[in-house]
Coordinates of C-alpha atoms in Angstrom, one line a residue:
X115 CA 6.5 55.9 -52.6
X116 CA 9.4 58.4 -53.4
X117 CA 12.7 57.5 -52.0
X118 CA 13.7 59.4 -48.9
X119 CA 16.8 61.7 -48.8
X120 CA 17.9 60.0 -45.6
X121 CA 21.2 58.2 -45.8
X122 CA 21.1 54.5 -46.2
X123 CA 21.0 52.8 -42.9
X124 CA 20.2 49.2 -43.2
X125 CA 20.1 47.4 -39.9
X126 CA 22.6 44.6 -40.4
X127 CA 22.2 41.3 -38.6
X128 CA 25.2 39.6 -37.1
X129 CA 27.2 37.4 -39.5
X130 CA 26.2 33.7 -39.4
X131 CA 28.0 30.7 -40.9
X132 CA 24.7 29.4 -42.3
X133 CA 21.2 30.8 -43.0
X134 CA 19.9 27.8 -41.0
X135 CA 21.3 29.4 -37.8
X136 CA 18.4 30.7 -35.6
X137 CA 17.5 34.2 -36.5
X138 CA 16.2 36.3 -33.6
X139 CA 13.5 38.4 -35.3
X140 CA 10.7 40.0 -33.3
X141 CA 11.7 38.7 -29.9
X142 CA 14.5 39.4 -27.5
X143 CA 16.3 36.6 -25.5
X144 CA 17.7 33.5 -27.1
X145 CA 14.4 32.3 -28.7
X146 CA 14.6 32.0 -32.5
X147 CA 10.8 32.4 -32.8
X148 CA 8.5 35.4 -32.6
X149 CA 5.0 35.4 -31.2
X150 CA 3.7 35.4 -34.8
X151 CA 4.7 31.8 -35.2
X152 CA 2.4 30.9 -32.3
X153 CA -0.5 33.1 -33.4
X154 CA -3.9 31.9 -34.5
X155 CA -4.5 33.6 -37.9
X156 CA -8.2 34.0 -37.0
X157 CA -8.0 35.8 -33.6
X158 CA -4.5 37.1 -34.0
X159 CA -3.6 35.9 -30.5
X160 CA -1.3 33.2 -29.1
X161 CA -2.9 29.8 -29.5
X162 CA -5.4 28.5 -27.0
X163 CA -6.0 24.7 -27.3
X164 CA -4.3 24.6 -30.7
X165 CA -5.5 22.1 -33.2
X166 CA -4.1 21.2 -36.6
X167 CA -5.8 20.8 -40.0
X168 CA -5.0 18.0 -42.5
X169 CA -3.2 20.7 -44.5
X170 CA -0.8 21.4 -41.6
X171 CA -2.0 24.8 -40.4
X172 CA -2.7 25.5 -36.7
X173 CA -5.6 27.4 -35.1
X174 CA -7.3 27.8 -31.8
X175 CA -9.8 25.1 -31.4
X176 CA -12.7 27.5 -30.6
X177 CA -11.7 29.8 -33.4
X178 CA -11.7 27.1 -36.0
X179 CA -14.9 25.5 -34.7
X180 CA -16.7 28.9 -34.9
X181 CA -15.3 29.5 -38.3
X182 CA -16.6 26.2 -39.7
X183 CA -19.9 26.6 -38.0
X184 CA -20.4 29.9 -39.8
X185 CA -19.5 28.7 -43.3
X186 CA -21.3 26.4 -45.7
X187 CA -18.1 24.6 -46.8
X188 CA -15.4 23.2 -44.6
X189 CA -12.0 24.6 -45.6
X190 CA -8.7 25.9 -44.1
X191 CA -9.1 29.6 -43.2
X192 CA -5.4 30.1 -44.2
X193 CA -4.8 28.2 -47.4
X194 CA -8.5 27.7 -48.4
X195 CA -8.0 23.9 -48.9
X196 CA -11.4 22.3 -48.9
X197 CA -12.2 19.1 -46.9
X198 CA -14.9 16.7 -48.1
X199 CA -15.5 15.6 -44.5
X200 CA -15.2 17.9 -41.5
X201 CA -11.9 16.8 -39.8
X202 CA -12.0 15.7 -36.2
X203 CA -10.2 18.2 -34.1
X204 CA -7.7 17.0 -31.6
X205 CA -5.5 19.2 -29.3
X206 CA -1.9 19.4 -30.5
X207 CA -0.2 18.7 -27.2
X208 CA 3.3 19.2 -28.6
X209 CA 2.4 22.6 -29.9
X210 CA 0.9 23.5 -26.5
X211 CA 4.2 22.7 -24.9
X212 CA 6.1 24.8 -27.4
X213 CA 3.6 27.7 -26.8
X214 CA 4.1 27.5 -23.1
X215 CA 7.9 27.3 -23.5
X216 CA 7.8 30.4 -25.8
X217 CA 5.6 32.3 -23.4
X218 CA 8.0 31.7 -20.6
X219 CA 11.0 32.6 -22.7
X220 CA 9.7 35.6 -24.6
X221 CA 6.2 36.8 -23.9
X222 CA 6.2 36.8 -20.1
X223 CA 9.6 38.5 -19.8
X224 CA 9.4 41.2 -22.4
X225 CA 9.0 44.9 -21.6
X226 CA 5.4 46.2 -21.9
X227 CA 5.0 48.4 -25.0
X228 CA 2.4 51.1 -25.0
X229 CA 0.2 52.2 -27.9
X230 CA 1.7 55.1 -29.9
X231 CA -1.7 56.5 -31.0
X232 CA -3.5 56.7 -27.7
X233 CA -3.8 60.3 -26.2
X234 CA -3.9 60.8 -22.5
X235 CA -3.4 57.5 -20.7
X236 CA -1.8 55.1 -23.1
X237 CA -3.1 51.5 -23.4
X238 CA -1.0 48.4 -23.7
X239 CA 0.1 47.9 -27.3
X240 CA -1.2 44.8 -29.1
X241 CA 0.6 44.9 -32.4
X242 CA 3.2 47.0 -34.3
X243 CA 2.6 47.7 -38.0
X244 CA 5.7 47.8 -40.2
X245 CA 3.9 49.6 -43.0
X246 CA 2.5 52.3 -40.8
X247 CA 5.6 52.4 -38.7
X248 CA 3.4 52.6 -35.6
X249 CA 2.3 50.5 -32.6
X250 CA -1.4 50.1 -31.8
X251 CA -3.6 48.9 -28.9
X252 CA -6.5 46.6 -29.7
X253 CA -8.8 49.5 -30.3
X254 CA -6.6 51.4 -32.7
X255 CA -5.6 48.2 -34.5
X256 CA -9.2 47.5 -35.5
X257 CA -8.9 49.1 -39.0
X258 CA -6.2 46.6 -39.8
X259 CA -8.7 43.9 -39.2
X260 CA -11.7 45.5 -41.0
X261 CA -10.4 47.8 -43.7
X262 CA -9.1 46.0 -46.9
X263 CA -6.3 48.5 -47.5
X264 CA -4.8 47.8 -44.1
X265 CA -5.3 44.0 -44.1
X266 CA -2.2 43.6 -46.2
X267 CA 0.0 45.4 -43.8
X268 CA 2.7 43.5 -41.9
X269 CA 1.9 43.1 -38.2
X270 CA 4.3 41.9 -35.6
X271 CA 4.4 41.7 -31.8
X272 CA 4.6 45.1 -30.2
X273 CA 8.2 46.4 -30.0
X274 CA 9.7 49.6 -28.8
X275 CA 12.5 49.7 -31.4
X276 CA 10.2 49.6 -34.4
X277 CA 12.8 51.3 -36.6
X278 CA 14.9 48.1 -36.4
X279 CA 12.3 46.4 -38.4
X280 CA 11.9 49.1 -41.1
X281 CA 14.3 50.0 -43.9
X282 CA 15.7 53.4 -42.9
X283 CA 16.4 54.3 -46.5
X284 CA 13.0 53.4 -48.1
X285 CA 10.8 53.3 -45.0
X286 CA 9.5 49.9 -46.0
X287 CA 9.4 46.6 -43.9
X288 CA 12.6 44.6 -43.8
X289 CA 10.8 41.5 -45.1
X290 CA 13.6 40.1 -47.2
X291 CA 16.9 38.6 -46.3
X292 CA 20.0 39.1 -48.5
X293 CA 22.1 36.0 -48.3
X294 CA 25.1 37.7 -50.1
X295 CA 25.4 40.5 -47.5
X296 CA 23.8 38.6 -44.6
X297 CA 21.4 41.4 -43.8
X298 CA 17.6 42.2 -43.9
X299 CA 16.4 44.4 -46.7
X300 CA 13.2 45.7 -48.1
X301 CA 11.6 45.2 -51.5
X302 CA 13.0 48.5 -52.9
X303 CA 16.6 47.5 -51.8
X304 CA 16.5 44.6 -54.3
X305 CA 16.1 47.1 -57.0
X306 CA 19.0 49.2 -55.9
X307 CA 22.1 48.3 -53.7
X308 CA 21.0 44.6 -53.6
X309 CA 20.0 44.2 -57.2
X310 CA 20.7 40.6 -58.5
X311 CA 21.6 39.5 -54.9
X312 CA 20.4 36.2 -53.6
X313 CA 17.4 37.2 -51.4
X314 CA 14.7 35.2 -49.7
X315 CA 11.5 36.1 -47.9
X316 CA 12.1 36.4 -44.2
X317 CA 8.8 34.8 -43.4
X318 CA 9.8 31.7 -45.4
X319 CA 13.1 31.6 -43.5
X320 CA 11.2 31.9 -40.2
X321 CA 8.7 29.3 -41.3
X322 CA 11.4 26.9 -42.3
X323 CA 13.3 27.6 -39.1
X324 CA 10.2 27.4 -37.0
X325 CA 9.5 23.9 -38.5
X326 CA 13.1 23.0 -38.0
X327 CA 13.0 24.3 -34.4
X328 CA 9.8 22.5 -33.7
X329 CA 11.2 19.3 -35.3
X330 CA 14.3 19.7 -33.1
X331 CA 12.3 20.2 -30.0
X332 CA 9.8 17.4 -30.8
X333 CA 12.5 14.7 -31.4
X334 CA 13.6 14.5 -27.8
X335 CA 10.0 14.6 -26.7
X336 CA 9.1 11.8 -29.1
X337 CA 12.2 9.7 -28.1
X338 CA 11.4 10.3 -24.4
X339 CA 7.9 9.0 -24.9
X340 CA 9.0 6.0 -27.0
X341 CA 11.5 5.2 -24.2
X342 CA 8.8 5.6 -21.6
X343 CA 6.5 3.3 -23.6
X344 CA 9.2 0.6 -23.8
X345 CA 9.9 1.1 -20.1
X346 CA 6.2 0.6 -19.2
X347 CA 6.0 -2.5 -21.5
X348 CA 9.1 -4.0 -19.9
X349 CA 7.8 -3.3 -16.5
X350 CA 4.4 -4.8 -17.4
X351 CA 6.0 -7.9 -18.9
X352 CA 8.2 -8.3 -15.8
X353 CA 5.2 -7.9 -13.6
X354 CA 3.3 -10.4 -15.7
X355 CA 6.0 -13.0 -15.4
X356 CA 6.3 -12.4 -11.7
X357 CA 2.5 -12.7 -11.3
X358 CA 2.4 -15.9 -13.3
X359 CA 5.3 -17.2 -11.2
X360 CA 3.6 -16.3 -8.0
X361 CA 0.3 -17.8 -9.2
X362 CA 2.2 -21.0 -10.1
X363 CA 3.9 -21.1 -6.8
X364 CA 0.7 -20.4 -4.9
X365 CA -1.1 -23.2 -6.8
X366 CA 1.9 -25.5 -6.0
X367 CA 1.7 -24.6 -2.3
X368 CA -2.1 -25.1 -2.0
X369 CA -1.9 -28.3 -4.0
X370 CA 0.7 -29.6 -1.5
X371 CA -1.5 -28.4 1.3
X372 CA -4.6 -30.1 -0.1
X373 CA -2.7 -33.4 -0.5
X374 CA -1.3 -33.1 3.0
X375 CA -4.8 -32.4 4.3
X376 CA -6.2 -35.4 2.4
X377 CA -3.4 -37.6 3.7
X378 CA -3.9 -36.4 7.3
X379 CA -7.6 -36.8 7.0
X380 CA -7.3 -40.4 5.7
X381 CA -4.9 -41.2 8.5
X382 CA -7.2 -39.7 11.1
X383 CA -10.2 -41.5 9.8
X384 CA -8.4 -44.8 9.8
X385 CA -7.4 -44.3 13.5
X386 CA -11.0 -43.3 14.4
X387 CA -12.4 -46.3 12.6
X388 CA -9.9 -48.7 14.3
X389 CA -10.8 -47.2 17.7
X390 CA -14.5 -47.6 16.9
X391 CA -14.1 -51.2 15.9
X392 CA -12.1 -52.0 19.0
X393 CA -14.9 -50.4 21.1
X394 CA -17.5 -52.4 19.3
X395 CA -15.6 -55.7 19.9
X396 CA -15.2 -54.8 23.6
X397 CA -18.9 -54.0 23.9
X398 CA -19.9 -57.2 22.3
X399 CA -17.8 -59.2 24.8
X400 CA -19.2 -57.2 27.8
X401 CA -22.7 -57.8 26.6
X402 CA -22.1 -61.5 26.1
X403 CA -20.8 -61.9 29.7
X404 CA -23.6 -59.8 31.1
X405 CA -26.3 -61.8 29.3
X406 CA -24.7 -65.0 30.7
X407 CA -24.8 -63.7 34.2
X408 CA -28.4 -62.5 33.7
X409 CA -29.3 -66.0 32.7
X410 CA -27.6 -67.5 35.7
X411 CA -29.2 -65.0 38.1
X412 CA -32.7 -65.6 36.6
X413 CA -32.2 -69.4 37.0
X414 CA -31.4 -68.9 40.7
X415 CA -34.3 -66.6 41.1
X416 CA -36.7 -69.2 39.7
X417 CA -35.4 -71.9 42.0
X418 CA -35.7 -69.7 45.0
X419 CA -39.3 -68.9 44.0
X420 CA -40.0 -72.6 43.8
X421 CA -38.4 -73.4 47.2
X422 CA -40.6 -70.8 48.8
X423 CA -43.6 -73.1 48.3
X424 CA -42.0 -76.5 49.2
X425 CA -42.7 -78.4 52.5
X426 CA -39.8 -80.8 52.2
X427 CA -37.6 -79.1 54.9
X428 CA -34.6 -81.5 54.4
X429 CA -34.6 -80.8 50.6
X430 CA -35.1 -77.1 51.4
X431 CA -32.0 -77.1 53.6
X432 CA -29.9 -78.7 51.0
X433 CA -31.0 -76.3 48.3
X434 CA -30.5 -73.3 50.6
X435 CA -26.9 -74.4 51.4
X436 CA -26.2 -74.8 47.7
X437 CA -27.8 -71.4 46.8
X438 CA -26.1 -69.5 49.6
X439 CA -22.8 -69.8 47.8
X440 CA -22.2 -66.5 45.8
X441 CA -22.7 -66.9 42.1
X442 CA -19.6 -66.4 39.8
X443 CA -20.4 -62.9 38.5
X444 CA -18.2 -59.8 37.8
X445 CA -18.2 -56.4 39.5
X446 CA -19.3 -54.1 36.7
X447 CA -19.1 -50.8 38.7
X448 CA -15.8 -49.7 37.2
X449 CA -16.1 -51.4 33.9
X450 CA -17.0 -49.2 30.8
X451 CA -16.3 -48.8 27.1
X452 CA -13.2 -46.8 26.2
X453 CA -13.9 -43.0 26.1
X454 CA -14.5 -41.3 22.7
X455 CA -11.5 -40.5 20.5
X456 CA -9.7 -37.4 21.8
X457 CA -8.3 -34.6 19.7
X458 CA -4.6 -35.4 20.3
X459 CA -4.2 -37.3 17.0
X460 CA -5.9 -34.4 15.2
X461 CA -3.7 -31.8 16.9
X462 CA -0.6 -33.8 16.1
X463 CA -1.7 -34.1 12.5
X464 CA -2.4 -30.4 12.2
X465 CA 0.9 -29.6 13.8
X466 CA 2.7 -31.8 11.3
X467 CA 0.6 -30.3 8.5
X468 CA 1.6 -26.8 9.6
X469 CA 5.2 -27.7 9.7
X470 CA 5.0 -29.3 6.3
X471 CA 3.2 -26.3 4.9
X472 CA 5.7 -23.8 6.4
X473 CA 8.6 -25.7 4.8
X474 CA 6.8 -25.9 1.5
X475 CA 6.0 -22.2 1.6
X476 CA 9.6 -21.2 2.5
X477 CA 10.9 -23.6 -0.2
X478 CA 8.7 -21.9 -2.7
X479 CA 9.8 -18.5 -1.5
X480 CA 13.5 -19.4 -1.8
X481 CA 12.8 -20.9 -5.3
X482 CA 11.2 -17.6 -6.3
X483 CA 14.0 -15.4 -4.7
X484 CA 16.7 -17.3 -6.5
X485 CA 15.6 -15.8 -9.8
X486 CA 17.0 -12.5 -8.3
X487 CA 20.4 -14.1 -7.4
X488 CA 23.4 -11.8 -7.9
X489 CA 27.1 -12.6 -8.1
X490 CA 28.5 -10.9 -5.0
X491 CA 32.2 -10.3 -4.7
X492 CA 34.0 -8.7 -1.7
X493 CA 35.4 -5.3 -2.2
X494 CA 39.1 -5.2 -0.9
X495 CA 39.0 -1.3 -0.8
X496 CA 36.3 -1.5 2.0
X497 CA 37.9 -4.4 4.0
X498 CA 39.1 -3.8 7.5
X499 CA 42.9 -4.2 7.9
X500 CA 42.2 -7.1 10.3
X501 CA 40.5 -9.2 7.6
X502 CA 41.9 -11.6 5.0
X503 CA 40.1 -11.9 1.7
X504 CA 40.5 -14.8 -0.7
X505 CA 42.0 -14.0 -4.1
X506 CA 38.7 -14.5 -5.9
X507 CA 36.8 -12.3 -3.4
X508 CA 34.4 -15.0 -2.2
X509 CA 35.8 -15.7 1.3
X510 CA 36.6 -13.5 4.3
X511 CA 38.2 -14.5 7.7
X512 CA 39.8 -12.7 10.6
X513 CA 43.6 -12.4 10.4
X514 CA 46.2 -12.9 13.0
X515 CA 47.7 -9.4 12.7
X516 CA 46.6 -6.0 11.3
X517 CA 47.7 -5.5 7.7
X518 CA 49.4 -2.3 6.5
X519 CA 46.7 -1.0 4.1
X520 CA 46.0 2.6 3.0
X521 CA 43.3 4.1 5.1
X522 CA 41.2 5.3 2.1
X523 CA 37.7 6.8 2.7
X524 CA 36.0 3.6 1.6
X525 CA 37.8 1.4 4.1
X526 CA 36.0 0.3 7.3
X527 CA 38.5 0.7 10.1
X528 CA 39.0 -0.6 12.8
X529 CA 35.7 -2.7 12.8
X530 CA 36.2 -6.1 11.2
X531 CA 33.8 -5.7 8.3
X532 CA 33.8 -5.7 4.5
X533 CA 31.2 -4.7 1.8
X534 CA 30.4 -6.2 -1.5
X535 CA 31.8 -4.5 -4.6
X536 CA 28.4 -3.8 -6.3
X537 CA 25.7 -1.6 -4.7
X538 CA 22.0 -1.8 -5.5
X539 CA 19.6 1.2 -5.7
X540 CA 16.5 -0.5 -7.1
X541 CA 14.9 -3.8 -7.7
X542 CA 15.5 -7.1 -5.9
X543 CA 18.6 -9.1 -5.2
X544 CA 19.5 -12.4 -3.3
X545 CA 22.7 -14.1 -2.2
X546 CA 23.7 -17.0 0.0
X547 CA 26.5 -17.4 2.6
X548 CA 28.0 -20.5 4.2
X549 CA 28.3 -19.9 8.0
X550 CA 28.6 -23.4 9.5
X551 CA 31.3 -24.3 12.0
X552 CA 31.6 -20.6 13.1
X553 CA 30.8 -19.2 16.5
X554 CA 30.5 -15.5 15.6
X555 CA 29.5 -13.6 12.4
X556 CA 27.4 -10.7 11.1
X557 CA 25.4 -10.7 7.8
X558 CA 23.1 -8.4 5.9
X559 CA 23.2 -5.2 3.9
X560 CA 24.4 -1.7 4.6
X561 CA 23.7 1.7 3.0
X562 CA 26.5 3.6 1.2
X563 CA 26.8 6.4 3.7
X564 CA 27.5 4.3 6.8
X565 CA 30.1 5.6 9.2
X566 CA 33.3 3.7 8.2
X567 CA 35.6 4.9 10.8
X568 CA 35.6 4.1 14.5
X569 CA 33.2 1.7 16.3
X570 CA 30.0 0.5 14.5
X571 CA 26.6 -0.1 16.1
X572 CA 24.5 -2.4 13.9
X573 CA 20.9 -1.0 13.5
X574 CA 18.6 0.3 10.7
X575 CA 19.0 3.8 12.2
X576 CA 22.7 3.6 11.5
X577 CA 22.3 2.1 8.1
X578 CA 22.6 -1.6 8.8
X579 CA 20.0 -4.4 8.3
X580 CA 21.7 -7.5 9.8
X581 CA 21.5 -10.6 11.9
X582 CA 24.3 -12.1 13.9
X583 CA 25.6 -15.1 15.8
X584 CA 27.4 -14.8 19.1
X585 CA 28.9 -17.5 21.4
X586 CA 28.0 -20.3 19.0
X587 CA 24.3 -20.5 19.6
X588 CA 23.0 -17.0 20.3
X589 CA 21.2 -15.6 17.2
X590 CA 19.9 -12.0 17.1
X591 CA 18.3 -9.6 14.6
X592 CA 20.1 -6.3 15.0
X593 CA 16.9 -4.2 14.9
X594 CA 18.0 -1.6 17.5
X595 CA 17.1 -3.0 20.1
X596 CA 18.1 -6.5 19.2
X597 CA 15.5 -9.3 18.7
X598 CA 16.6 -12.7 20.0
X599 CA 16.0 -15.5 17.4
X600 CA 14.9 -19.0 18.5
X601 CA 16.1 -21.5 15.9
X602 CA 15.6 -25.3 16.0
X603 CA 19.2 -26.0 14.9
X604 CA 22.4 -24.1 14.1
X605 CA 22.5 -22.3 10.7
X606 CA 24.6 -23.8 7.9
X607 CA 23.7 -21.5 5.0
X608 CA 22.0 -18.2 5.2
X609 CA 20.0 -16.6 2.3
X610 CA 19.7 -12.8 2.2
X611 CA 16.9 -11.3 0.1
X612 CA 16.3 -7.5 -0.5
X613 CA 13.3 -5.8 -2.2
X614 CA 14.5 -2.2 -2.5
X615 CA 11.1 -0.7 -3.5
X616 CA 9.2 -2.6 -0.8
X617 CA 11.7 -1.7 1.9
X618 CA 12.2 -5.4 2.7
X619 CA 15.3 -7.3 4.0
X620 CA 14.7 -11.0 4.7
X621 CA 16.9 -13.8 6.1
X622 CA 16.4 -17.5 5.5
X623 CA 17.8 -20.9 6.7
X624 CA 18.6 -22.4 3.4
X625 CA 19.1 -26.0 4.7
X626 CA 16.0 -26.1 6.9
X627 CA 13.9 -24.2 4.3
X628 CA 12.7 -21.8 7.0
X629 CA 12.3 -18.1 7.5
X630 CA 14.6 -16.5 10.1
X631 CA 13.7 -12.8 10.3
X632 CA 12.6 -9.8 8.1
X633 CA 13.0 -6.1 8.3
X634 CA 9.8 -4.6 6.8
X635 CA 8.5 -1.2 6.0
X636 CA 12.0 0.3 5.6
X637 CA 12.7 3.4 3.4
X638 CA 15.8 3.1 1.2
X639 CA 17.1 6.3 -0.4
X640 CA 20.7 5.3 -1.4
X641 CA 22.7 2.3 -2.6
X642 CA 22.7 -0.9 -0.5
X643 CA 25.8 -3.1 -0.3
X644 CA 26.1 -6.7 0.9
X645 CA 27.7 -6.6 4.4
X646 CA 29.9 -9.3 6.0
X647 CA 31.8 -9.7 9.3
X648 CA 33.5 -13.0 10.1
X649 CA 34.0 -12.1 13.8
X650 CA 37.2 -12.6 15.8
X651 CA 39.0 -15.9 15.5
X652 CA 39.4 -16.3 19.3
X653 CA 43.0 -17.6 19.1
X654 CA 42.3 -19.9 16.1
X655 CA 39.1 -21.4 17.5
X656 CA 36.9 -19.6 14.9
X657 CA 39.3 -19.3 11.9
X658 CA 36.7 -20.7 9.5
X659 CA 35.9 -18.0 6.8
X660 CA 32.5 -16.8 5.7
X661 CA 32.0 -18.1 2.1
X662 CA 29.8 -16.5 -0.5
X663 CA 28.1 -19.4 -2.3
X664 CA 27.2 -19.6 -6.0
X665 CA 23.4 -19.5 -6.5
X666 CA 21.8 -20.9 -9.7
X667 CA 19.0 -18.6 -10.8
X668 CA 15.6 -20.1 -11.1
X669 CA 13.3 -19.3 -14.0

């Protein structure tokens, strides 16, 4: 082709520090890729269910399947590499994500380009040809797919400013990149103004950048998935350990239950056997006495029968006077064998068994919960000015006077409360508090957004899950309304257990190994903090502090 008389007007690309910087070619916006990098070379459309060949090229799954079904030998349609065995096609999920990302960034937002060849109503353009310097719809593009002369032409996504992709001096595609001048040039430019310059094929640059971009985008995806796999494995391992622990605890509980049942059964059978033997001995004695009386009565009856036939009236009179005396016999009307064994011993045994079972169950629960023990320390920034905290942050008591402390947003004022330093937004945690020798206290957990100024009303609706003691022996769960708690004895140590995901807050009597109360079915959406209130000291009568106890984790 003869050179045009038009003045040189190469379209320079902005200066870059490195050739590896993304080059926006064929697409507006910030994407460094054009639709061509996401096109199937068979259907010339954006990938649908993309699959990769062993040689590294990508195609639509249906296009590649149809191509292989129509040929005798299995080879790559692009590089012609032959495969001895037909590869198994699997969807390239990463490439699908990139295609969708590209569509959102570039394809979906670009201005619709119309065919430059259509007469009358113009159809939507499908491709632009750099060699023909024209844009075609699918119908007018057909010769580029069927005629050999046009198959070598450079096709790109349809663009309105096609002149930006064509050398204005030589009217040839800008398919080379001059590294010396940092601009795109055509083949004829390398024989003139850019002769002996360092040039490289734009397609190779784009391919390299495409691979680099895909690699850059894939790495976070890969790392995210590796991290997720590790997270799932850790979760599964933790669940496995917890399940094994719960199975072991359950076996221990049921073993103890069976032993207790066997022991109670043996004791009950022993009592029943003793009762039966006593009844048998009593029956034998009654029968012996009755048989003796029967013998005596029969003897008298015989004598009377004989006297009825005698004619010796003097002898008859003597015998009659002798027989008229009442025989020495017992009154058997109200005499009976002891009644059958009643169920009182059985009920007593079952009651004792239930008590033993509950204690064993709670002991097992506490043992399991201690594996979630946390080191709770009181937060002085949240403490009411009326409270005195120990130096190590493990004790809190009511002070004699109000302290002069800054009223920062975290501080609870004037209510006599304090929170733990560390909050929890997931998982499980457990801690124990010594409460003996006190007449008033509050314990539990509180959410981060509780009202910290003014009066406080303890209830789940207000962000508190607590139990309290009032007047030395009145225990209550602050469930809004309160639930009175009936305890066999005053609490010495209280255990507090929280399962964030299950929405569970439970309280335990550590000394008696018994359950106190549980808030269940709660919905936690923010951090929970251990909550403490030692109550007023009533003129020194309740000056004993609440003490956070060290808990040894169980494995």
